[in-house]
CSV table of C-alpha atoms and ligand atoms in Angstrom, one decimal:
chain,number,residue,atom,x,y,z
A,20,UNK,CA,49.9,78.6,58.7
A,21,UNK,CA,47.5,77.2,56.5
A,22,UNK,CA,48.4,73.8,54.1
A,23,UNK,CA,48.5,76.3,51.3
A,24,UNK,CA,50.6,78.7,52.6
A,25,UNK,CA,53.0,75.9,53.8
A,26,UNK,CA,53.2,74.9,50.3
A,27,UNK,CA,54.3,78.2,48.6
A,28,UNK,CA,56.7,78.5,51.7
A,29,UNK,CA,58.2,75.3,52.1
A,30,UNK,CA,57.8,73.1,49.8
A,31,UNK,CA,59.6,70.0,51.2
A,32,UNK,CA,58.2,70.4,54.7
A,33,UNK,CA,54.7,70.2,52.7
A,34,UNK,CA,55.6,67.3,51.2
A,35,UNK,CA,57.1,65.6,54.0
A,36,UNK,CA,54.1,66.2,55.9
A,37,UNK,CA,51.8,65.4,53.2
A,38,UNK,CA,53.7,62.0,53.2
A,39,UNK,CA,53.7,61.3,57.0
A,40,UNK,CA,49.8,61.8,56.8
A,41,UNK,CA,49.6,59.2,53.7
A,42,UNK,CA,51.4,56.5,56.2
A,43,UNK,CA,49.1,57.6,59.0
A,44,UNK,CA,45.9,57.3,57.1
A,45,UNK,CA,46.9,54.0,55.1
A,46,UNK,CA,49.1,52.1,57.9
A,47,UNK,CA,51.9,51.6,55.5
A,48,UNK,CA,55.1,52.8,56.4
A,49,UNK,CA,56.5,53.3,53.1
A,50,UNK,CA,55.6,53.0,49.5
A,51,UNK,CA,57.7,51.5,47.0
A,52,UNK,CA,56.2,53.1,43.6
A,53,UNK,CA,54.7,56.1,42.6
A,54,UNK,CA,52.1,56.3,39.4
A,55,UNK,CA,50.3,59.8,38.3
A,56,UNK,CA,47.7,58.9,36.2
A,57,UNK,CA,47.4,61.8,33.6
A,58,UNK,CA,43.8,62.5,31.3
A,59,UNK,CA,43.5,59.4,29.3
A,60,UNK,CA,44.7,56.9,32.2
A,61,UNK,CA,42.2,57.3,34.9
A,62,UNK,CA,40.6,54.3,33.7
A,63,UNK,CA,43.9,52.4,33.4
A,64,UNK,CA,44.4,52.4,37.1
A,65,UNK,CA,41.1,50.1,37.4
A,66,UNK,CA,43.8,47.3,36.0
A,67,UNK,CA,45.1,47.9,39.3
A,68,UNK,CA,42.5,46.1,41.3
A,69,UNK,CA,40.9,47.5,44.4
A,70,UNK,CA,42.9,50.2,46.0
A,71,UNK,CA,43.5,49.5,50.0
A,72,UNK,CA,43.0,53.1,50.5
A,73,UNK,CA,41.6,56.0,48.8
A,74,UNK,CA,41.2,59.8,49.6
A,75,UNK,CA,40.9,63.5,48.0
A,76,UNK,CA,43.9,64.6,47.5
A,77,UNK,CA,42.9,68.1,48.8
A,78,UNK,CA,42.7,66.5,52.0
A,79,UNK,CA,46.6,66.3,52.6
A,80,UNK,CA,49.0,68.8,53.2
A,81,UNK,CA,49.7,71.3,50.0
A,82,UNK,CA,47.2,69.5,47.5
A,83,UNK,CA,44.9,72.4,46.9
A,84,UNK,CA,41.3,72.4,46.7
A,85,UNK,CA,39.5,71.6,43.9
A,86,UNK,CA,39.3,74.5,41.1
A,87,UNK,CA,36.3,73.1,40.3
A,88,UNK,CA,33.7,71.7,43.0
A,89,UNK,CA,33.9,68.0,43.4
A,90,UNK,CA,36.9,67.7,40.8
A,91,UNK,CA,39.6,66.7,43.2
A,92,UNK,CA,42.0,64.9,42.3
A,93,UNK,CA,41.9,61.5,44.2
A,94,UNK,CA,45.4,59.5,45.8
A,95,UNK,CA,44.9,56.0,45.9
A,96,UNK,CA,47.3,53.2,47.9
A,97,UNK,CA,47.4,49.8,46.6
A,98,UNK,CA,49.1,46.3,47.6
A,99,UNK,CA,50.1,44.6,44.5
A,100,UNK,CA,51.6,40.9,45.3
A,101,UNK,CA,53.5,38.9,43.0
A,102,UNK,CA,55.0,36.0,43.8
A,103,UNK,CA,54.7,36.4,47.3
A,104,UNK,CA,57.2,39.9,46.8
A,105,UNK,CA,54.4,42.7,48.3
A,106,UNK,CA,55.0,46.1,46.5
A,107,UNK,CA,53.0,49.4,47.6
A,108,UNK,CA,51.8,51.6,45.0
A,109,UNK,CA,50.7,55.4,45.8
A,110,UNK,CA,48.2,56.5,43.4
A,111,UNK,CA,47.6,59.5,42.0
A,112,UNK,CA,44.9,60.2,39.8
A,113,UNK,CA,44.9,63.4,38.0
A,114,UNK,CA,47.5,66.2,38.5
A,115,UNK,CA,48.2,70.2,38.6
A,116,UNK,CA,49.4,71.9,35.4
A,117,UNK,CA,51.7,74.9,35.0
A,118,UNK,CA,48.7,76.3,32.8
A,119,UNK,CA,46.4,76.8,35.8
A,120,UNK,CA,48.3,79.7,36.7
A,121,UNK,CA,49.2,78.6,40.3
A,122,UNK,CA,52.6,78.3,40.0
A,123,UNK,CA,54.9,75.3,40.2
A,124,UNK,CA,55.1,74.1,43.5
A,125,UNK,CA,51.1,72.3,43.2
A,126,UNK,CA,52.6,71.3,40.3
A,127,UNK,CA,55.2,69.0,41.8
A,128,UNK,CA,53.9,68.5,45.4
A,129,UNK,CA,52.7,64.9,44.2
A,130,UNK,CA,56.1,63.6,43.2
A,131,UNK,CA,57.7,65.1,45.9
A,132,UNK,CA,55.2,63.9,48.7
A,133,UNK,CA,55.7,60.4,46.8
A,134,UNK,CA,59.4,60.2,47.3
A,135,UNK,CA,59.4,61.4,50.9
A,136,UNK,CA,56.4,58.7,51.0
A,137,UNK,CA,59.5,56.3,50.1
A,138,UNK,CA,59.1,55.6,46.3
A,139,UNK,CA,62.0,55.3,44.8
A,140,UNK,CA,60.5,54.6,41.3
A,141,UNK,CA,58.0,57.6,39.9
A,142,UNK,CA,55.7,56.9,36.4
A,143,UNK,CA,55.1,59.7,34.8
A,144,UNK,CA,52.0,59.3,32.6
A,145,UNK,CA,50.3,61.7,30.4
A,146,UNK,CA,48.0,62.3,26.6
A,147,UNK,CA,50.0,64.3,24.3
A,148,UNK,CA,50.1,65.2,20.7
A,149,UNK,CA,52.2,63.2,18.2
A,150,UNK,CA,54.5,65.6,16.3
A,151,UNK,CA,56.1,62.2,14.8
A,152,UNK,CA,54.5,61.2,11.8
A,153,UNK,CA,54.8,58.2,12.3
A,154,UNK,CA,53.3,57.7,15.4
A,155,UNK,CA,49.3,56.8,15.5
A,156,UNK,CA,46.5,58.0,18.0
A,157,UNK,CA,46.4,55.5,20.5
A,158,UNK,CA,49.9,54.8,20.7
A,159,UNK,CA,51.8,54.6,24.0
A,160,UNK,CA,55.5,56.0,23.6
A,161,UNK,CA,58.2,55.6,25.9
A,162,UNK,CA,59.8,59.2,27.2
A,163,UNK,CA,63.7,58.8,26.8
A,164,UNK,CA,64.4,62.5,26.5
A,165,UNK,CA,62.1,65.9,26.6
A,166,UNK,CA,63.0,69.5,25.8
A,167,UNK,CA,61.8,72.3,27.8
A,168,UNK,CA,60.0,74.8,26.4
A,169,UNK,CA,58.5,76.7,29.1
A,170,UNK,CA,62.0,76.5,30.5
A,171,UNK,CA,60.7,76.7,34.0
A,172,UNK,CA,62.1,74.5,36.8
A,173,UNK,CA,61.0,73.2,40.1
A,174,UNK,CA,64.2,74.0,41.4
A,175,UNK,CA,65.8,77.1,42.5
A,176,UNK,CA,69.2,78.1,43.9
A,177,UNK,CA,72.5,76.4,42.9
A,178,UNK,CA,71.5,73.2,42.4
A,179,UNK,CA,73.1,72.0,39.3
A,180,UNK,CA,71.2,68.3,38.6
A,181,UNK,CA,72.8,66.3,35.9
A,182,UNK,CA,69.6,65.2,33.9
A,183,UNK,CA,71.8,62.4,31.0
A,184,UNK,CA,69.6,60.0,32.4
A,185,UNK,CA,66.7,61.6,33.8
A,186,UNK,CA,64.2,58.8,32.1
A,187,UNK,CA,66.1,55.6,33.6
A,188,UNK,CA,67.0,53.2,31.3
A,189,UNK,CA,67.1,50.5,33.5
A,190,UNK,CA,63.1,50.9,33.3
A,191,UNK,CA,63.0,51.5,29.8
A,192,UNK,CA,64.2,48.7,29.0
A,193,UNK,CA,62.2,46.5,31.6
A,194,UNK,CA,58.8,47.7,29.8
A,195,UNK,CA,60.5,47.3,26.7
A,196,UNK,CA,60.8,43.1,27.9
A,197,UNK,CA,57.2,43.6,28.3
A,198,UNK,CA,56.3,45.1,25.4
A,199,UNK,CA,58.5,44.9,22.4
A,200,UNK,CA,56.3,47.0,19.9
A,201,UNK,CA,56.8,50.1,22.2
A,202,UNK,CA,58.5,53.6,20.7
A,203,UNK,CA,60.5,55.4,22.3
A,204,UNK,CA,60.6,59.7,21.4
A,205,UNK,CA,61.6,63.2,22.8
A,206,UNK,CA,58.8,65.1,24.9
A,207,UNK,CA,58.8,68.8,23.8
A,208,UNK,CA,56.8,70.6,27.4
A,209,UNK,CA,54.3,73.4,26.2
A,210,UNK,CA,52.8,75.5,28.9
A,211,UNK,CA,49.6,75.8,27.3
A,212,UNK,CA,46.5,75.9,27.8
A,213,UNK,CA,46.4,76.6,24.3
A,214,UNK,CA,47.8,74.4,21.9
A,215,UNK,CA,50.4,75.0,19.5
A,216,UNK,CA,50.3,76.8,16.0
A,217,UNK,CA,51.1,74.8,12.8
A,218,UNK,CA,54.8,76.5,12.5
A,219,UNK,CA,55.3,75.4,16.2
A,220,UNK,CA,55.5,72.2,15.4
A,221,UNK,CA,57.4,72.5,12.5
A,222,UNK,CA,60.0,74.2,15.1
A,223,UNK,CA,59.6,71.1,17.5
A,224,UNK,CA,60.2,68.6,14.9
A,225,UNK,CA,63.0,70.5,13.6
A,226,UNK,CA,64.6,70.5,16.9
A,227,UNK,CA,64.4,67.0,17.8
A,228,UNK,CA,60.7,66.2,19.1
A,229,UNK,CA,58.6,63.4,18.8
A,230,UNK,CA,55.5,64.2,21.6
A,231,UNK,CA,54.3,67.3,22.6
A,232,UNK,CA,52.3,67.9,25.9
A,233,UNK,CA,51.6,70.1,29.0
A,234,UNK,CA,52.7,67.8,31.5
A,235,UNK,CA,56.0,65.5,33.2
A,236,UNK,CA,58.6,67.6,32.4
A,237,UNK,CA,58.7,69.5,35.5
A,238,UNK,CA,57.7,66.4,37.8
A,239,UNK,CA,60.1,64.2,36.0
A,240,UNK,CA,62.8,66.4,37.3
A,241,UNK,CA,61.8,66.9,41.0
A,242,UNK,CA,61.2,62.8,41.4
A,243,UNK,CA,65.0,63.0,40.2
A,244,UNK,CA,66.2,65.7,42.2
A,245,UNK,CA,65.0,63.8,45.5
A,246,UNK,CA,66.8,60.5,44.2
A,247,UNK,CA,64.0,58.6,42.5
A,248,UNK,CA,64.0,56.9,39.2
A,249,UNK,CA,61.7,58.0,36.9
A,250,UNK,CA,59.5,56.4,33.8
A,251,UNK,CA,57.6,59.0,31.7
A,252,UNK,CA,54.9,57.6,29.5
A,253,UNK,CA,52.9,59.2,26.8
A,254,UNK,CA,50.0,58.2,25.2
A,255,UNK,CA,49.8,59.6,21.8
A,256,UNK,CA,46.2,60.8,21.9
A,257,UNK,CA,46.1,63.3,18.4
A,258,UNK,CA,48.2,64.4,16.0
A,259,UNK,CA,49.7,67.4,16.7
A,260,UNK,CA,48.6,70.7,15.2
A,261,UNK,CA,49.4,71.1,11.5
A,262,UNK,CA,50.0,67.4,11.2
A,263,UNK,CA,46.9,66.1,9.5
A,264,UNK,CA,45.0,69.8,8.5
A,265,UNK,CA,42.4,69.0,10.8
A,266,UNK,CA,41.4,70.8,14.1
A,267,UNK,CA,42.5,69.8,17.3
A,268,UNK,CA,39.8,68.6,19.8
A,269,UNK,CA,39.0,67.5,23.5
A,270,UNK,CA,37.0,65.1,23.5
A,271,UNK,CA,39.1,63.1,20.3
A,272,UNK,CA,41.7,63.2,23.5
A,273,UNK,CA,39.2,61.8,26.0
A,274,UNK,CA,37.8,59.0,23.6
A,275,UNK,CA,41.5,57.7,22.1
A,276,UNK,CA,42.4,57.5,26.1
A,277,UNK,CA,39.0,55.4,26.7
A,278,UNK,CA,40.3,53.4,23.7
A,279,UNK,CA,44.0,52.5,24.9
A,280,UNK,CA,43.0,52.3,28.9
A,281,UNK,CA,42.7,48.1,29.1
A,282,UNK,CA,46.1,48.0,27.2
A,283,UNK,CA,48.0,50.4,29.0
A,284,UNK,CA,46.2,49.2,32.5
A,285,UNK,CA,47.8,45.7,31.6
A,286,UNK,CA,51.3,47.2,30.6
A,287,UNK,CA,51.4,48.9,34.3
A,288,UNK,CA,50.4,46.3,36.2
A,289,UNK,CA,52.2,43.7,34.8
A,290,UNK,CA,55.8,46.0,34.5
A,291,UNK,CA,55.4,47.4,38.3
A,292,UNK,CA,56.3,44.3,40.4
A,293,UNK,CA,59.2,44.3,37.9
A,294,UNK,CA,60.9,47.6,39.0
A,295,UNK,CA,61.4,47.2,42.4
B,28,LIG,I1,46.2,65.3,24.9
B,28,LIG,O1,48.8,68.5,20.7
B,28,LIG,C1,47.4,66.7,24.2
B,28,LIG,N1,48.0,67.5,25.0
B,28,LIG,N2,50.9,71.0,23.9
B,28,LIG,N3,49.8,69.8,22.3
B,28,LIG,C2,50.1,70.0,23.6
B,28,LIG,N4,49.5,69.4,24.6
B,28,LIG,C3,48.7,68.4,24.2
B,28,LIG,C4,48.4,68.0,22.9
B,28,LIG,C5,49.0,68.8,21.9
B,28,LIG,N5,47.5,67.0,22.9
């Protein structure tokens, strides 16, 4: 059976072996903390420091191959110390979508390969479009809650997951200590890939939402389904559609990410050693 095929067929076995090769290949028995650096916060990883250990993800179990050449995404291990307390971070820097058409088992095969890799905490981190006015591009805000608009799960068979605390908030509130000026808001998940109409919003904002992306949702709730503690963390990188009258762009998404990376890179690594 090939990695892929062991993905689609058993999902847990890929991840457990996916994790088993991640201790093999970095030495370290177990990781403490998970991070899934969505577009926008590749660069804040670099506040990291010098990863121990670095390779394509596509090399491990049930990470597929690139769907373009040479755009894998890349898994990273590093050894953070403070204090003397040594806390291992797994890495991952980019991420499968829903809208990609594959299905949602790539989706989810990083959290779940992180948890049997031993993390007990998972970051969530993504760009998303603010449907809350009073939110401004550049803006990092705090997940406590999302609604599920594609209404597609990770899970199937009778598994009945109490989610009243799915974004812990034990963590909220230690990145909260960190930084006091952060928001907290409702993620709304869109499948994409395209964005939504004007009167879309205006049904997310009547519903309860603050953020609106293609990402977390389904991840947030496998990291919790395996036990782990999850932090979801959006970067507000437009407004969403309708908001302002204007157009909705790529590369306004790439550059407010490039904008917020050194602050967000210095929340992260000064809130991780804190969680565990
Ligand atoms: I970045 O406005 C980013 N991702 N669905 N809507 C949705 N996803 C997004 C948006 C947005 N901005």
């Amino acid at each position: 059976m090939t990695s892929t095929e062991l993905l689609y067929s058993d999902p847990l076995a890929a991840a457990t072996q996916a994790a088993k090769e991640i201790a093999d290949r970095t030495g370290v028995a177990s990781h403490d903390v998970a991070l899934v650096m969505g577009s926008g916060w590749v660069s804040a990883a670099d506040a990291l420091g010098a990863p121990a250990y670095e390779c394509n993800a596509d090399e491990l179990t049930g990470f597929l191959p690139p769907a373009v050449e040479g755009h894998s995404g890349k898994v990273r291990s590093y050894e953070l110390v403070e204090n003397g307390k040594k806390i291992r971070a797994l890495v991952f820097l980019g991420r499968t979508h829903l809208y990609e058409g594959k299905g949602m088992e790539p989706v989810v095969h990083g959290v779940r390969t992180a948890v049997k890799a031993g993390c007990k905490v998972v970051i969530l981190t993504n760009a998303c479009g603010g449907i809350n006015t009073k939110y401004k591009v550049g803006q990092p805000v705090l997940i406590r809650d999302h609604i599920s608009l594609t209404a597609a799960s990770p899970l199937s068979g009778a598994t009945f997951i109490d989610l009243t605390d799915l974004y812990s908030k034990r963590i909220r509130a230690i990145v909260k200590q960190e930084d006091s000026s952060l928001e907290e808001g409702v993620y709304v998940h869109w499948r994409g890939p395209t964005y939504e109409t004007p009167a879309e919003i205006l049904m997310m904002r009547t519903m309860g939402a603050d953020l609106v992306g293609m990402s977390t949702v389904p991840e947030a709730i496998a990291a919790h389904a395996l036990g782990a503690e999850v932090l979801g963390i959006s970067l507000v990188t437009n407004a969403a559609a309708g908001v302002t009258g204007e157009k909705l762009n790529h590369e306004e998404v790439i550059a407010a990410g490039k904008a917020a990376a050194d602050r967000m890179g210095a929340l992260l690594s000064s809130t991780i050693p804190k969680l565990i």
